[in-house]
C-alpha positions as a Markdown table, in Angstrom:
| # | Residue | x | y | z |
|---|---|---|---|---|
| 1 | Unk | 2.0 | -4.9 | -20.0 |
| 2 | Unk | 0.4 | -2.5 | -17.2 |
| 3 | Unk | -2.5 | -4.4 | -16.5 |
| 4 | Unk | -3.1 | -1.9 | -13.8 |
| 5 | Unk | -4.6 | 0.1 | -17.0 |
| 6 | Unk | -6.9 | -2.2 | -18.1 |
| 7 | Unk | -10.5 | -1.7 | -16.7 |
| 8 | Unk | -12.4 | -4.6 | -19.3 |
| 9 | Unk | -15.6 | -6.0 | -17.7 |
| 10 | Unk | -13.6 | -9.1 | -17.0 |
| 11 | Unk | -11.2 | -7.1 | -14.4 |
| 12 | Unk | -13.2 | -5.1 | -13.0 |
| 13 | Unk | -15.7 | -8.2 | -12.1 |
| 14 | Unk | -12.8 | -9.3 | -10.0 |
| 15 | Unk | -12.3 | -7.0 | -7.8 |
| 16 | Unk | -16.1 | -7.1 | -7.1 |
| 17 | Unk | -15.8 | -10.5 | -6.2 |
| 18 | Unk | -12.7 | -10.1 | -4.2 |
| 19 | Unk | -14.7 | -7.1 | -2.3 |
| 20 | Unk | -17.7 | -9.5 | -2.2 |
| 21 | Unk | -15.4 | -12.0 | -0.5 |
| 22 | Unk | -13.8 | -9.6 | 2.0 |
| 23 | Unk | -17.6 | -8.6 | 2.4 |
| 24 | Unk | -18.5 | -12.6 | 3.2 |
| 25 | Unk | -15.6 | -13.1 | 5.3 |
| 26 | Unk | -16.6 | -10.0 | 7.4 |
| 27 | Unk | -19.9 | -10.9 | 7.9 |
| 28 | Unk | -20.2 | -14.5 | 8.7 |
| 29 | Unk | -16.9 | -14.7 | 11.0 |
| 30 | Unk | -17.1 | -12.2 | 13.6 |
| 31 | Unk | -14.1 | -13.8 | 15.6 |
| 32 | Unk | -11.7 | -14.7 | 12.2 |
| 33 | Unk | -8.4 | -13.8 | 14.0 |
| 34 | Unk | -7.1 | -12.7 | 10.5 |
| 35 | Unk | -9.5 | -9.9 | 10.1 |
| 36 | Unk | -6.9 | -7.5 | 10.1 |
| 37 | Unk | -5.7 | -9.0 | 7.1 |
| 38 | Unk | -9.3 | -8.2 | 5.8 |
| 39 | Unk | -9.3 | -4.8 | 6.4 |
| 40 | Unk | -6.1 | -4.2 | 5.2 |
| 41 | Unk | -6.4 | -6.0 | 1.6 |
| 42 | Unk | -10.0 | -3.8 | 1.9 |
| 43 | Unk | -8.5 | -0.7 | 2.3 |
| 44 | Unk | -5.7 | -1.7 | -0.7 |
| 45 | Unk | -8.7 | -2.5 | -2.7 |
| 46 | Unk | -10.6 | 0.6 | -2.6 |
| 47 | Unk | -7.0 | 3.0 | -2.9 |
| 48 | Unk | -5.2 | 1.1 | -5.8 |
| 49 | Unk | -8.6 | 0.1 | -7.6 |
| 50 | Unk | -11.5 | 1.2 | -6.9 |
| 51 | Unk | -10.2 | 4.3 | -5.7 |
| 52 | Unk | -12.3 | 5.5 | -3.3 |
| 53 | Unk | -10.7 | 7.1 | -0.1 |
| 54 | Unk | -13.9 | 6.8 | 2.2 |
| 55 | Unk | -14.0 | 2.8 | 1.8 |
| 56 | Unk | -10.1 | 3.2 | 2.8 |
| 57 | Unk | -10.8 | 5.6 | 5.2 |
| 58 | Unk | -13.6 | 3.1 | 6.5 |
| 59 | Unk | -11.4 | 0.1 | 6.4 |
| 60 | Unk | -8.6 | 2.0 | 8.1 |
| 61 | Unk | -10.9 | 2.5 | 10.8 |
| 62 | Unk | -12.4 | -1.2 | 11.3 |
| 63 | Unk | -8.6 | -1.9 | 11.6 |
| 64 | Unk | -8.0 | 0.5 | 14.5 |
| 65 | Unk | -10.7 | -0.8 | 15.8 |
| 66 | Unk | -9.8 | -4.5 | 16.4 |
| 67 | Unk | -8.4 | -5.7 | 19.5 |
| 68 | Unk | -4.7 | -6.2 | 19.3 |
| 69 | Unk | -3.7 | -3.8 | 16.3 |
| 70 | Unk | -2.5 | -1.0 | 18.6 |
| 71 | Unk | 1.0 | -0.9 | 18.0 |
| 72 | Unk | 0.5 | -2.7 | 14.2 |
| 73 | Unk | 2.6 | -1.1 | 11.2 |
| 74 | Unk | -0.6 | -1.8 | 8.7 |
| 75 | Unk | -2.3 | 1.2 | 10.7 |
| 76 | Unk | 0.6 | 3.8 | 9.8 |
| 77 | Unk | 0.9 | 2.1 | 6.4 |
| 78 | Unk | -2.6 | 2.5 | 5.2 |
| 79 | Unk | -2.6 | 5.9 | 6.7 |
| 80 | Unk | 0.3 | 7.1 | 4.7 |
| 81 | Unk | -1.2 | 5.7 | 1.5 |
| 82 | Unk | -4.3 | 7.9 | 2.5 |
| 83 | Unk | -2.4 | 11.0 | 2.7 |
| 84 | Unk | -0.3 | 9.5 | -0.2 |
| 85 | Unk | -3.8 | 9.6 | -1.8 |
| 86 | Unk | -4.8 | 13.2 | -0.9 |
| 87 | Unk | -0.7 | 14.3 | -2.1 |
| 88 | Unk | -0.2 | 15.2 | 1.8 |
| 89 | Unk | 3.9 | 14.1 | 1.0 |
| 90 | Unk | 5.3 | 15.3 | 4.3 |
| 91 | Unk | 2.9 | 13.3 | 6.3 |
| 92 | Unk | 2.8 | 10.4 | 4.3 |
| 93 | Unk | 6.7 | 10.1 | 4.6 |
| 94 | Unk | 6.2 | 10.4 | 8.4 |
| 95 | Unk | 4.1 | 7.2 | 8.2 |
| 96 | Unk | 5.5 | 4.9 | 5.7 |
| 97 | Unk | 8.8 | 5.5 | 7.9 |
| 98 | Unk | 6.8 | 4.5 | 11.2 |
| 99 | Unk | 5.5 | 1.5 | 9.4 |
| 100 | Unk | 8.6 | 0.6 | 8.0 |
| 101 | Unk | 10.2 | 0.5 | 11.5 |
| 102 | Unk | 7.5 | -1.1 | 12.5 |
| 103 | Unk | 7.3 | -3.8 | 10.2 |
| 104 | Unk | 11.6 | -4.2 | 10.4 |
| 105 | Unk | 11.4 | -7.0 | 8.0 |
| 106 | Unk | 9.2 | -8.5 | 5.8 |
| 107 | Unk | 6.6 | -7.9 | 2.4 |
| 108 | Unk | 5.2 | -5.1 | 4.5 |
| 109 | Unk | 8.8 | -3.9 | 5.4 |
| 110 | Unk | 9.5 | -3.2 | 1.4 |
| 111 | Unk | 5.7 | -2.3 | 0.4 |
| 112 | Unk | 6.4 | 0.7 | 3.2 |
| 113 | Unk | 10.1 | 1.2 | 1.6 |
| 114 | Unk | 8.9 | 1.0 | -2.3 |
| 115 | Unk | 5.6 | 3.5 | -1.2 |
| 116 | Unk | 8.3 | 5.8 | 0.7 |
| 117 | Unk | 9.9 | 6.0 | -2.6 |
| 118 | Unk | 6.6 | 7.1 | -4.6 |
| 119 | Unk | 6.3 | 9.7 | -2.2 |
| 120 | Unk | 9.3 | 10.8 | -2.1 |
| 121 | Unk | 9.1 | 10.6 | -6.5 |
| 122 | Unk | 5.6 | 12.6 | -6.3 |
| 123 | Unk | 6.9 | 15.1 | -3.7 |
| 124 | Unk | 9.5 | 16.0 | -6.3 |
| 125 | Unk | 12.9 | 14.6 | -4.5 |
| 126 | Unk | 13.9 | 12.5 | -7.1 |
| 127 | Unk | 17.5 | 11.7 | -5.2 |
| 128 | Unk | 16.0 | 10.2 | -2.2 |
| 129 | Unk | 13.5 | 8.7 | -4.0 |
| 130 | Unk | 16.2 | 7.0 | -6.6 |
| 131 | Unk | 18.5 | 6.2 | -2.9 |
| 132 | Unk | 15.1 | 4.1 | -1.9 |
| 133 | Unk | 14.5 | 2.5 | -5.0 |
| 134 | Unk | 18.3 | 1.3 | -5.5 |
| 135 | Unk | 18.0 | -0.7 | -2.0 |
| 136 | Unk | 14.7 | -1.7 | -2.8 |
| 137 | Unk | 15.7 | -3.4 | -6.4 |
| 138 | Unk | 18.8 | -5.0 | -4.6 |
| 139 | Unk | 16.5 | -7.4 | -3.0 |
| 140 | Unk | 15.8 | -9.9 | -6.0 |
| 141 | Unk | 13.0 | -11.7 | -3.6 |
| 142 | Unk | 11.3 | -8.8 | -3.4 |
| 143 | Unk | 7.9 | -8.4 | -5.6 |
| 144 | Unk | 8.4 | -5.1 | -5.5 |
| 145 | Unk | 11.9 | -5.4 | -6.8 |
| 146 | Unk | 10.9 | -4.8 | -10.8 |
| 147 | Unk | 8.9 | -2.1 | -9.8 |
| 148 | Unk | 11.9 | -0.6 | -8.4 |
| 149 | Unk | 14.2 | -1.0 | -11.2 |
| 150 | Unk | 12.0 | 0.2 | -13.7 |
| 151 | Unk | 10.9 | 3.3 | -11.2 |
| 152 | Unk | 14.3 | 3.6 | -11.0 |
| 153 | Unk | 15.8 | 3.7 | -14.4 |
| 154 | Unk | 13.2 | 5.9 | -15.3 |
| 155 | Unk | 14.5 | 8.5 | -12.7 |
| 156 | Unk | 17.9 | 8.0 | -14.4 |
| 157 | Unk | 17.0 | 8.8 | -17.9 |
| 158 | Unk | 15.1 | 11.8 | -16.7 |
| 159 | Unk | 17.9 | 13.2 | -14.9 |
């Protein structure tokens, strides 16, 4: 099942209470040293959800804006999800690849790698994307690992 598909009353009332908690956690804790974290589960709220690109594009900002996140791969990675967004491909490669580098290891490491993929499977070079997916699904720890597969296999069966 794809519950990404499923908008009932009962799903969508969650991701208002998740946004109301982001909201809470914002607001009462000015010095919450994980606030980053906020902003970046805020911005992946409003793009994979919601979908609205200003609340990303707002989040995005809050981010850049906290002490400390200068050199931090979330800022590439939310901004190549932006121009993923907008189907800017070119640019969006250039940042999931800065963010991936970045982020060397890690969940954000393969949510950079599997995203790199998806833009390289919505900017129409299937090979590269299928050459990112196939390292991607190797990693059985991964949670993006079935997502890979099945990306994957559907590139083969195309092709």
């Amino acid at each position: 099942d794809d519950y990404n598909l499923d908008f009932t009353n009962q799903r969508d009332s969650l991701y208002q209470l998740a946004t109301a908690m982001l909201d809470s956690i914002e607001n009462e804790t000015n010095s919450y040293s994980g606030m980053g974290s906020v902003q970046l589960k805020r911005a992946e709220l409003s793009l994979d959800h919601i979908f609205d690109l200003e609340k990303a594009r707002a989040a995005l900002k809050k981010l850049k804006s906290l002490p400390g996140t200068r050199d931090s791969p979330e800022i590439p990675y939310l901004e190549g999800r932006i121009h993923l967004a907008n189907r800017e491909f070119t640019q969006a490669r250039i940042n999931f690849t800065r963010a991936n580098k970045q982020a060397e290891i890690g969940e954000l490491a393969e949510k950079t790698r599997y995203f790199l993929a998806l833009t390289d499977f919505y900017g129409g070079d299937y090979e590269f994307a299928g050459i990112q997916l196939k390292s991607l699904g190797r990693q059985n720890t991964s949670y993006y690992a079935n997502d890979a597969l099945e990306l994957r296999l559907w590139l083969q069966q195309g092709t």
